[in-house]
CSV table of N, CA, C and O in Angstrom, one decimal:
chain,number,residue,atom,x,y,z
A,1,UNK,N,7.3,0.0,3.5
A,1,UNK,CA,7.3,0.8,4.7
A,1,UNK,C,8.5,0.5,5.5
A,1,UNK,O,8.9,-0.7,5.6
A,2,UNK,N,9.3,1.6,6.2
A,2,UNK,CA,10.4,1.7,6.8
A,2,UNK,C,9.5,1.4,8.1
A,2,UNK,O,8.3,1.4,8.0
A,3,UNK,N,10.2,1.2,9.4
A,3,UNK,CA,10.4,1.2,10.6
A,3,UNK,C,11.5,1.8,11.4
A,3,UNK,O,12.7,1.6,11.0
A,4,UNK,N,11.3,2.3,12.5
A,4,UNK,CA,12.9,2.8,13.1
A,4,UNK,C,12.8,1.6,14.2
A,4,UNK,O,12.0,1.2,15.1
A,5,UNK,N,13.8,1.2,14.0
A,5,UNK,CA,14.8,0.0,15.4
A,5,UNK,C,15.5,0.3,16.0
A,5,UNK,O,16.4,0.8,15.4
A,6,UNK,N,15.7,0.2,17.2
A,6,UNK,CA,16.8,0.1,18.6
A,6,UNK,C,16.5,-1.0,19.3
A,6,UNK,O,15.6,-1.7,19.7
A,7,UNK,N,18.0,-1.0,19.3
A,7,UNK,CA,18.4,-2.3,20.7
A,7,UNK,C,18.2,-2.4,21.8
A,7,UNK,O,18.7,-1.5,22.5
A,8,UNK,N,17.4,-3.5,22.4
A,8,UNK,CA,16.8,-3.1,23.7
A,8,UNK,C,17.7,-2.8,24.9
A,8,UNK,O,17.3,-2.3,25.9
A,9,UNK,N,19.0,-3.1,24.6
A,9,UNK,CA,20.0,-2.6,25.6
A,9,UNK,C,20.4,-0.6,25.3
A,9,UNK,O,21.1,0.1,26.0
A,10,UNK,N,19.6,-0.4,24.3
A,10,UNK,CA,20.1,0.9,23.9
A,10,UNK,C,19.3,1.7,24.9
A,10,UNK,O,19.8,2.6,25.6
A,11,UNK,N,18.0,1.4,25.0
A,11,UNK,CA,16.7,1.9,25.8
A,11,UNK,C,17.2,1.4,27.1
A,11,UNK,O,17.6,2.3,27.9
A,12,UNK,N,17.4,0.4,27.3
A,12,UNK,CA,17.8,0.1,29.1
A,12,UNK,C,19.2,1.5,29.2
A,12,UNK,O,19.2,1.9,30.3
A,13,UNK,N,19.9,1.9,28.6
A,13,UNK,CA,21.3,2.2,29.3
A,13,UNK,C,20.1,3.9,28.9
A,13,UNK,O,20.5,4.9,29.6
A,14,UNK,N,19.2,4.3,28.2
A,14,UNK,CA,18.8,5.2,27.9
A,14,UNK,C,17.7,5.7,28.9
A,14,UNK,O,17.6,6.8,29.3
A,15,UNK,N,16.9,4.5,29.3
A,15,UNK,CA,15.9,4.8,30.8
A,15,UNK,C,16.8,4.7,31.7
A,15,UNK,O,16.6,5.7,32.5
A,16,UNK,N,17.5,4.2,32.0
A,16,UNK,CA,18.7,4.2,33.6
A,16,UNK,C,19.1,5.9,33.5
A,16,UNK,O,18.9,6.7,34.4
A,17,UNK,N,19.7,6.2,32.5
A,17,UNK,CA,20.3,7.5,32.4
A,17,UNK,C,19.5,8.5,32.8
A,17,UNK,O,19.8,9.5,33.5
A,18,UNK,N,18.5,8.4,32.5
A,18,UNK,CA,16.9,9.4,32.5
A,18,UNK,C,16.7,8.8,34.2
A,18,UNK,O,15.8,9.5,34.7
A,19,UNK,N,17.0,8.1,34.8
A,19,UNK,CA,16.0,7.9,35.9
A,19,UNK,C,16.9,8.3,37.1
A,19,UNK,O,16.6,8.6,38.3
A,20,UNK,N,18.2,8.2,36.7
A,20,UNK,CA,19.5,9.1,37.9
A,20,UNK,C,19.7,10.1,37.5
A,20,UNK,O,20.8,10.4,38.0
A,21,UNK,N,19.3,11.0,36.9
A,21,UNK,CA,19.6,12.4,36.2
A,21,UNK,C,18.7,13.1,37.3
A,21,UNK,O,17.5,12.8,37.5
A,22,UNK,N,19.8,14.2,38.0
A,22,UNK,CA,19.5,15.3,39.0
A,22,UNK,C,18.9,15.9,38.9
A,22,UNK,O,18.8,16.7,39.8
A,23,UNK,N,18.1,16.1,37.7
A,23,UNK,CA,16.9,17.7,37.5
A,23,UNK,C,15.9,16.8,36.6
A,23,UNK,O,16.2,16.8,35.4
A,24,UNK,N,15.0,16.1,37.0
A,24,UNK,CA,13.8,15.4,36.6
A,24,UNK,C,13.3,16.3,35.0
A,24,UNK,O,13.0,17.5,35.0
A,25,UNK,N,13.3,15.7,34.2
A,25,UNK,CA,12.7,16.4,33.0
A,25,UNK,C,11.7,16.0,33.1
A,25,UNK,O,11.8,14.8,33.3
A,26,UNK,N,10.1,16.4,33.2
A,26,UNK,CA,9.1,15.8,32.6
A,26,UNK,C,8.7,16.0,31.1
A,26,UNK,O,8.0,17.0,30.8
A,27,UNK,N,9.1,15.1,30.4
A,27,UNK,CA,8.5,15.3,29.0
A,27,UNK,C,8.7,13.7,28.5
A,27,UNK,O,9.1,12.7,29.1
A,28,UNK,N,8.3,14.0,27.0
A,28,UNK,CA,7.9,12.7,26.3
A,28,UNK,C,9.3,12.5,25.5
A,28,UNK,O,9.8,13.4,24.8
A,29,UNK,N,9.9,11.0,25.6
A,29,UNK,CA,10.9,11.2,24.2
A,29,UNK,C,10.5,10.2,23.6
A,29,UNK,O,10.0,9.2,24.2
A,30,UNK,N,10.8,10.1,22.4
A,30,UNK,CA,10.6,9.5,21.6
A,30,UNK,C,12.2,8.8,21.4
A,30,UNK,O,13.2,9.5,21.3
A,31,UNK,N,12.4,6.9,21.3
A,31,UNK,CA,13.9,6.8,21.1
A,31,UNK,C,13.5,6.0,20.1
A,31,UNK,O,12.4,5.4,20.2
A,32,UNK,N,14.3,6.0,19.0
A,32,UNK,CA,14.7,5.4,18.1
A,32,UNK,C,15.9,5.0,17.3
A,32,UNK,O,16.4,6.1,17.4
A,33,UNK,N,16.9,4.1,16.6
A,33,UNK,CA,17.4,4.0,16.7
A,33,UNK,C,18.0,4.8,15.4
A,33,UNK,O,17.2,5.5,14.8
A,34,UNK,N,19.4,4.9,14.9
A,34,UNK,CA,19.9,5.2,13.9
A,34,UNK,C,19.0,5.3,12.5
A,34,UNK,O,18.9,6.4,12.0
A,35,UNK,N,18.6,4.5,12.0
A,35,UNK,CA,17.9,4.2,10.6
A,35,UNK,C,16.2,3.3,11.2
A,35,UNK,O,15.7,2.7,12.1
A,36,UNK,N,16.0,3.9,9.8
A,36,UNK,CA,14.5,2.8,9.6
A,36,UNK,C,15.1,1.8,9.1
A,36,UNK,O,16.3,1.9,8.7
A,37,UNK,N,14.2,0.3,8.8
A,37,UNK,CA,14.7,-0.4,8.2
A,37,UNK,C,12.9,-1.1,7.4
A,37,UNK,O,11.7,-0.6,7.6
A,38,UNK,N,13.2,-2.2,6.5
A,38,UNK,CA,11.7,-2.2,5.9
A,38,UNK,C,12.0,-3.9,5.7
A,38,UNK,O,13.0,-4.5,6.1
A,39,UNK,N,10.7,-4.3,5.1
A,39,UNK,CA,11.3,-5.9,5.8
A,39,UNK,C,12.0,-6.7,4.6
A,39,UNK,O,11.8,-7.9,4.4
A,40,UNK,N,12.7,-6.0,4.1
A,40,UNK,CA,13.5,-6.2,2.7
A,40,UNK,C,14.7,-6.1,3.3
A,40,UNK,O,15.4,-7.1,3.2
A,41,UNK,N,15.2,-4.9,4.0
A,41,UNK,CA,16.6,-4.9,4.7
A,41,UNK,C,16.6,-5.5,6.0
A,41,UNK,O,17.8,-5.5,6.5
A,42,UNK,N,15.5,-5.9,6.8
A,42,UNK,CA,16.1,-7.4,7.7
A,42,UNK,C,16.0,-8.3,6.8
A,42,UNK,O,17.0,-9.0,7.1
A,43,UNK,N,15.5,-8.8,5.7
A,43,UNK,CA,16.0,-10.2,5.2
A,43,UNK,C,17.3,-10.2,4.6
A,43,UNK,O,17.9,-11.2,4.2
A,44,UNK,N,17.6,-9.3,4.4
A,44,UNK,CA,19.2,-9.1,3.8
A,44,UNK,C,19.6,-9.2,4.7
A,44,UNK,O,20.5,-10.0,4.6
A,45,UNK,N,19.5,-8.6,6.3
A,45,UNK,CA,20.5,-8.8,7.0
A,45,UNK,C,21.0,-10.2,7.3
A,45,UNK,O,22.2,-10.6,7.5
A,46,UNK,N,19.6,-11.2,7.2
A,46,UNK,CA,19.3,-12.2,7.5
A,46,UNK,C,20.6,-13.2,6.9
A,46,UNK,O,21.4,-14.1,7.4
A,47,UNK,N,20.1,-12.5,5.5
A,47,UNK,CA,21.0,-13.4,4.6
A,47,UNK,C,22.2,-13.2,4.5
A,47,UNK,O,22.9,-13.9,3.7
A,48,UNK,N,22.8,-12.3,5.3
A,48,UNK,CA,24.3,-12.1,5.1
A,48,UNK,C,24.8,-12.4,6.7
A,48,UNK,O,26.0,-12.6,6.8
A,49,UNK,N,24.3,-12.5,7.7
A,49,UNK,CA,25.2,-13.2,8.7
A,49,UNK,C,24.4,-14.8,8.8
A,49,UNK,O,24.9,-15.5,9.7
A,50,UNK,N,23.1,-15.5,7.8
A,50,UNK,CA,23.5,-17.1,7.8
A,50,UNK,C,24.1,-17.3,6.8
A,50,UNK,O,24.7,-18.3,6.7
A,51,UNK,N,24.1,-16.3,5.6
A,51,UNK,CA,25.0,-16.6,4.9
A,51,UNK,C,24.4,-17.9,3.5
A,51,UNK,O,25.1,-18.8,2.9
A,52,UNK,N,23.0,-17.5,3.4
A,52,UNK,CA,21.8,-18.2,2.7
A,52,UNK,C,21.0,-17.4,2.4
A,52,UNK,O,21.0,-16.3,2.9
A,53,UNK,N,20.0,-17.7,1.4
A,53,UNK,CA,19.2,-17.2,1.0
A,53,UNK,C,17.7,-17.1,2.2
A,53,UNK,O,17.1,-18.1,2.7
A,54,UNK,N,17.3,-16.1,2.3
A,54,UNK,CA,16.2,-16.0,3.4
A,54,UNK,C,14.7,-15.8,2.2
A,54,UNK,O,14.5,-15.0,1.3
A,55,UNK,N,13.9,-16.6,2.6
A,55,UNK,CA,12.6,-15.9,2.0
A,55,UNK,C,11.5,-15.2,2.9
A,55,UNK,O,10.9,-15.9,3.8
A,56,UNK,N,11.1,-14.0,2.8
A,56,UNK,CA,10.5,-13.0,3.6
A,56,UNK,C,8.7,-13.5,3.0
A,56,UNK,O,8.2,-13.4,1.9
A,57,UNK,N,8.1,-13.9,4.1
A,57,UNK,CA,6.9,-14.4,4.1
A,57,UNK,C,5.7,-13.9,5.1
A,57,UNK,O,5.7,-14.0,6.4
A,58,UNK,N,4.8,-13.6,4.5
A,58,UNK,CA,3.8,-12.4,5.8
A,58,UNK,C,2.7,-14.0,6.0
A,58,UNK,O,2.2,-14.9,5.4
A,59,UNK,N,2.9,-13.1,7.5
A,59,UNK,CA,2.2,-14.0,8.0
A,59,UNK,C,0.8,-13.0,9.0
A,59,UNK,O,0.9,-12.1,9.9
A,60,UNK,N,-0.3,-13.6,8.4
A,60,UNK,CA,-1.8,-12.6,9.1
A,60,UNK,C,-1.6,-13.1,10.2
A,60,UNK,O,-1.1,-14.1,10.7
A,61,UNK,N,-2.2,-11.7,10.8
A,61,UNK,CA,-2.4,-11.3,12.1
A,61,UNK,C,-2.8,-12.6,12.8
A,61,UNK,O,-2.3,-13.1,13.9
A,62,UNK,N,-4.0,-13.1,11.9
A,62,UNK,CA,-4.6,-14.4,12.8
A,62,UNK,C,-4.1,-15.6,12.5
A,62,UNK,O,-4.8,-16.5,12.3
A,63,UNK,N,-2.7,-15.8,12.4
A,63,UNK,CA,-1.9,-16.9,12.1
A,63,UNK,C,-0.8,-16.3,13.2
A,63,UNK,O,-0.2,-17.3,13.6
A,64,UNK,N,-0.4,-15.3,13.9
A,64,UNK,CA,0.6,-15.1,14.4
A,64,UNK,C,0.9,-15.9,15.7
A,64,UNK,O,2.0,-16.4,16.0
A,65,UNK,N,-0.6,-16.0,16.6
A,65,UNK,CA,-0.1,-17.5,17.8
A,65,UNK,C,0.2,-18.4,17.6
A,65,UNK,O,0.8,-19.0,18.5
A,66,UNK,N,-0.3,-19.1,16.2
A,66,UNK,CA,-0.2,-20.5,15.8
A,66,UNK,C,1.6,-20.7,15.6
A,66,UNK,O,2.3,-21.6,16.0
A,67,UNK,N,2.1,-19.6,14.8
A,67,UNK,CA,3.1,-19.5,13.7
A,67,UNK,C,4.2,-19.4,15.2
A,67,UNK,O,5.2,-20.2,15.1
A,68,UNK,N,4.1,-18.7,16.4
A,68,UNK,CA,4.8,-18.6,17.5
A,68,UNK,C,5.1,-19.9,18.2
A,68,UNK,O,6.3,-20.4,18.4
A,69,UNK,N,3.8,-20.6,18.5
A,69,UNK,CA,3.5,-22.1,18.9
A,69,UNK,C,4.4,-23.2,18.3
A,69,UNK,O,4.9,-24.2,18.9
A,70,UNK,N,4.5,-22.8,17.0
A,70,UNK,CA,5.1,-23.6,15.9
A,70,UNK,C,6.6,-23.5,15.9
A,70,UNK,O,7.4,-24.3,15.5
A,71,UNK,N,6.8,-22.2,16.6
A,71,UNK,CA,8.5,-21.9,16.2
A,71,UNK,C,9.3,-22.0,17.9
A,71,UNK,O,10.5,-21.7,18.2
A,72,UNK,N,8.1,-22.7,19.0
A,72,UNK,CA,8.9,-22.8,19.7
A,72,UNK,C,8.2,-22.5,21.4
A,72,UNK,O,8.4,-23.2,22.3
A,73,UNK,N,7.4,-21.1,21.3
A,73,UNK,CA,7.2,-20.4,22.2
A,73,UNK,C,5.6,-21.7,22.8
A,73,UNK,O,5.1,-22.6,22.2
A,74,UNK,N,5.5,-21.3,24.0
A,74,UNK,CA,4.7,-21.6,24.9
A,74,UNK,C,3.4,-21.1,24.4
A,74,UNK,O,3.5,-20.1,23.7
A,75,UNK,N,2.0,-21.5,24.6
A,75,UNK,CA,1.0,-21.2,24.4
A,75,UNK,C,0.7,-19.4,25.1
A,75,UNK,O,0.4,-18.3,24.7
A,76,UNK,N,0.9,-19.9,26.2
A,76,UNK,CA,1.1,-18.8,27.1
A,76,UNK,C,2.0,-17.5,26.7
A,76,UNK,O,1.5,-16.4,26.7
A,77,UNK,N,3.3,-17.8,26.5
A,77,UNK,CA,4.6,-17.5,26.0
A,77,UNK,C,4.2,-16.5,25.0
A,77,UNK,O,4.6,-15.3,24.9
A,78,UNK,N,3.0,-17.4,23.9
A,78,UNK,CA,3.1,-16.8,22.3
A,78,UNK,C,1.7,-15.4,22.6
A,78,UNK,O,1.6,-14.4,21.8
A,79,UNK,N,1.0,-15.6,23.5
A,79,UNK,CA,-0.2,-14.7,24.0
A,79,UNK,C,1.0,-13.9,24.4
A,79,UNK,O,1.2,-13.0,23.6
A,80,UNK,N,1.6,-14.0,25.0
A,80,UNK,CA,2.2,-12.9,25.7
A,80,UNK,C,2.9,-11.9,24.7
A,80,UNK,O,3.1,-10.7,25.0
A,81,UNK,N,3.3,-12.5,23.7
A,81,UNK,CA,4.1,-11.4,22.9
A,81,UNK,C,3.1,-10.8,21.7
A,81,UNK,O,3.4,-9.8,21.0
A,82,UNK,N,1.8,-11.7,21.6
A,82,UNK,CA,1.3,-10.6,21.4
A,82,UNK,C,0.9,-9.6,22.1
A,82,UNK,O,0.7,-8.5,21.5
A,83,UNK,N,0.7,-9.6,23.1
A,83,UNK,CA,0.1,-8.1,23.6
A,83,UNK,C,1.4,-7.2,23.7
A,83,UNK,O,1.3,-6.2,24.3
A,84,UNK,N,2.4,-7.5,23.3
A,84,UNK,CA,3.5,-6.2,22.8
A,84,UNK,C,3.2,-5.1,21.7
A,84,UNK,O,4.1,-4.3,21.4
């Protein structure tokens, strides 16, 4: 499965633009970024700027606070990004 990605600086300079624009649109947009990507082409990306082999490993849903905790983040920190 593909996904579409954008840079969160892409959205910030894209909601700023939308929020000083003189004739208010109301409507819905959808942003996305250039391409989908699938999780085969981030681990390539992975692998080509460390410059190592990356191994792509799923990790369940109910492993994902532990797996956050583990890699760094705050208890609190790792709740919080799940509710993204």
């Amino acid at each position: 499965m593909k996904l579409p990605m954008i840079a969160p600086p892409d959205v910030a300079e894209f909601l700023s633009d939308l929020m000083i624009c003189e004739t208010p649109l109301e409507r819905i947009y959808e942003v996305t970024g250039p391409r989908a990507y699938s999780s085969s082409d981030i681990t390539k990306v992975f692998e080509d700027v460390l410059n190592r082999n990356v191994t792509l490993q799923q990790v369940l849903p109910e492993e994902w606070e532990s797996t956050l905790v583990q890699a760094g983040f705050s208890k609190d920190g790792a709740k919080k990004i799940l509710y993204l």
